[in-house]
Amino acid sequence: MALFAVLATQAPAAGEAEEFRERLHEGFAYTRALVDKGVIRHSWIRVGASGGLNIYDVGSHEELLAALYDNPISPHLRFEVIPLAEPGSFDPKAQLAKWSRSTEQGGR
């Protein structure tokens, strides 16, 4: 599975703010369903700003796109997608050793 942090910000086009407000409950219900299915691992509402931050656990980029754009309020949102890795999946010491070896070989 692949993890993505998605920052969703309200971005209704001119004249669409009322439609956004009317459909907001549908968007919350959709997000809750994804949480219940395990597609969204964590879901937060931003304090002092519009929108939220969700951590998606999906099998592909395409699955993420479907999850984002199937949301009834997606036409009124802007998404910032950040790929993530589990902390235990990366060994910085091994990476530094690999980098050090390649630097030594290149410097000779």
mmCIF file of C-alpha atoms in Angstrom:
data_model
loop_
_atom_site.group_PDB
_atom_site.id
_atom_site.type_symbol
_atom_site.label_atom_id
_atom_site.label_comp_id
_atom_site.label_asym_id
_atom_site.label_seq_id
_atom_site.Cartn_x
_atom_site.Cartn_y
_atom_site.Cartn_z
ATOM 1 C CA MET A 1 0.000 0.000 0.000
ATOM 2 C CA ALA A 2 1.040 3.598 -0.548
ATOM 3 C CA LEU A 3 0.547 6.409 1.923
ATOM 4 C CA PHE A 4 -0.309 9.969 0.967
ATOM 5 C CA ALA A 5 -0.979 13.056 3.066
ATOM 6 C CA VAL A 6 -3.629 15.137 1.349
ATOM 7 C CA LEU A 7 -4.265 18.709 2.382
ATOM 8 C CA ALA A 8 -7.705 19.707 1.100
ATOM 9 C CA THR A 9 -8.550 23.396 1.028
ATOM 10 C CA GLN A 10 -11.911 24.911 0.227
ATOM 11 C CA ALA A 11 -11.752 26.555 -3.182
ATOM 12 C CA PRO A 12 -15.269 27.099 -4.500
ATOM 13 C CA ALA A 13 -15.407 29.054 -7.738
ATOM 14 C CA ALA A 14 -17.174 32.391 -7.800
ATOM 15 C CA GLY A 15 -20.870 31.880 -7.162
ATOM 16 C CA GLU A 16 -20.461 28.291 -5.879
ATOM 17 C CA ALA A 17 -20.024 28.972 -2.158
ATOM 18 C CA GLU A 18 -23.688 28.269 -1.391
ATOM 19 C CA GLU A 19 -23.641 24.965 -3.294
ATOM 20 C CA PHE A 20 -20.466 24.026 -1.393
ATOM 21 C CA ARG A 21 -22.126 24.741 1.973
ATOM 22 C CA GLU A 22 -25.246 22.790 0.969
ATOM 23 C CA ARG A 23 -23.189 19.704 -0.016
ATOM 24 C CA LEU A 24 -20.654 19.898 2.821
ATOM 25 C CA HIS A 25 -22.502 17.255 4.877
ATOM 26 C CA GLU A 26 -22.177 14.862 1.903
ATOM 27 C CA GLY A 27 -18.439 15.457 1.841
ATOM 28 C CA PHE A 28 -18.133 14.709 5.567
ATOM 29 C CA ALA A 29 -20.203 11.519 5.156
ATOM 30 C CA TYR A 30 -18.037 10.434 2.224
ATOM 31 C CA THR A 31 -14.853 11.021 4.250
ATOM 32 C CA ARG A 32 -16.290 9.122 7.231
ATOM 33 C CA ALA A 33 -17.055 6.154 4.940
ATOM 34 C CA LEU A 34 -13.438 6.124 3.702
ATOM 35 C CA VAL A 35 -12.219 6.208 7.316
ATOM 36 C CA ASP A 36 -14.506 3.279 8.155
ATOM 37 C CA LYS A 37 -13.148 1.312 5.144
ATOM 38 C CA GLY A 38 -9.519 2.033 6.132
ATOM 39 C CA VAL A 39 -8.801 4.053 2.981
ATOM 40 C CA ILE A 40 -8.199 7.080 5.204
ATOM 41 C CA ARG A 41 -6.014 6.194 8.207
ATOM 42 C CA HIS A 42 -6.257 9.594 9.880
ATOM 43 C CA SER A 43 -8.492 12.603 9.292
ATOM 44 C CA TRP A 44 -8.127 16.059 10.793
ATOM 45 C CA ILE A 45 -9.884 19.380 10.370
ATOM 46 C CA ARG A 46 -7.531 22.346 10.184
ATOM 47 C CA VAL A 47 -7.863 24.837 13.032
ATOM 48 C CA GLY A 48 -8.068 28.449 11.932
ATOM 49 C CA ALA A 49 -8.234 27.543 8.234
ATOM 50 C CA SER A 50 -10.657 25.910 5.847
ATOM 51 C CA GLY A 51 -10.247 22.297 4.827
ATOM 52 C CA GLY A 52 -8.559 19.302 6.359
ATOM 53 C CA LEU A 53 -5.641 16.898 6.313
ATOM 54 C CA ASN A 54 -6.171 13.205 5.599
ATOM 55 C CA ILE A 55 -3.699 10.323 5.446
ATOM 56 C CA TYR A 56 -4.770 7.952 2.661
ATOM 57 C CA ASP A 57 -3.629 4.315 2.480
ATOM 58 C CA VAL A 58 -4.239 3.200 -1.105
ATOM 59 C CA GLY A 59 -2.871 0.680 -3.585
ATOM 60 C CA SER A 60 -2.070 3.093 -6.396
ATOM 61 C CA HIS A 61 -2.073 6.684 -7.577
ATOM 62 C CA GLU A 62 -5.216 5.915 -9.529
ATOM 63 C CA GLU A 63 -6.977 4.678 -6.386
ATOM 64 C CA LEU A 64 -6.024 7.909 -4.645
ATOM 65 C CA LEU A 65 -7.351 9.988 -7.532
ATOM 66 C CA ALA A 66 -10.638 8.079 -7.468
ATOM 67 C CA ALA A 67 -10.953 8.554 -3.699
ATOM 68 C CA LEU A 68 -10.308 12.291 -4.007
ATOM 69 C CA TYR A 69 -12.498 13.025 -7.007
ATOM 70 C CA ASP A 70 -15.416 10.750 -6.033
ATOM 71 C CA ASN A 71 -15.983 13.080 -3.071
ATOM 72 C CA PRO A 72 -19.218 15.007 -3.750
ATOM 73 C CA ILE A 73 -17.516 18.286 -2.862
ATOM 74 C CA SER A 74 -14.277 17.710 -4.799
ATOM 75 C CA PRO A 75 -15.211 20.318 -7.434
ATOM 76 C CA HIS A 76 -15.001 22.859 -4.609
ATOM 77 C CA LEU A 77 -11.655 21.688 -3.171
ATOM 78 C CA ARG A 78 -7.989 22.149 -3.992
ATOM 79 C CA PHE A 79 -5.707 19.206 -3.112
ATOM 80 C CA GLU A 80 -2.048 19.168 -2.162
ATOM 81 C CA VAL A 81 -0.753 15.579 -2.254
ATOM 82 C CA ILE A 82 2.385 14.552 -0.359
ATOM 83 C CA PRO A 83 3.723 10.968 -0.784
ATOM 84 C CA LEU A 84 4.771 9.398 2.525
ATOM 85 C CA ALA A 85 6.888 6.469 3.730
ATOM 86 C CA GLU A 86 6.482 4.617 7.020
ATOM 87 C CA PRO A 87 9.327 5.570 9.411
ATOM 88 C CA GLY A 88 10.449 1.929 9.716
ATOM 89 C CA SER A 89 10.658 1.495 5.933
ATOM 90 C CA PHE A 90 13.731 3.713 5.600
ATOM 91 C CA ASP A 91 17.097 3.075 7.231
ATOM 92 C CA PRO A 92 19.036 6.368 7.211
ATOM 93 C CA LYS A 93 22.270 4.698 8.402
ATOM 94 C CA ALA A 94 22.234 2.247 5.490
ATOM 95 C CA GLN A 95 21.499 5.067 3.056
ATOM 96 C CA LEU A 96 24.337 7.194 4.451
ATOM 97 C CA ALA A 97 26.743 4.238 4.184
ATOM 98 C CA LYS A 98 25.661 3.638 0.578
ATOM 99 C CA TRP A 99 26.079 7.332 -0.235
ATOM 100 C CA SER A 100 29.496 7.412 1.470
ATOM 101 C CA ARG A 101 30.709 4.396 -0.546
ATOM 102 C CA SER A 102 29.584 5.900 -3.842
ATOM 103 C CA THR A 103 31.247 9.235 -2.969
ATOM 104 C CA GLU A 104 34.538 7.483 -2.104
ATOM 105 C CA GLN A 105 34.494 5.507 -5.363
ATOM 106 C CA GLY A 106 33.716 8.611 -7.404
ATOM 107 C CA GLY A 107 36.489 10.577 -5.746
ATOM 108 C CA ARG A 108 39.300 8.149 -6.667
#
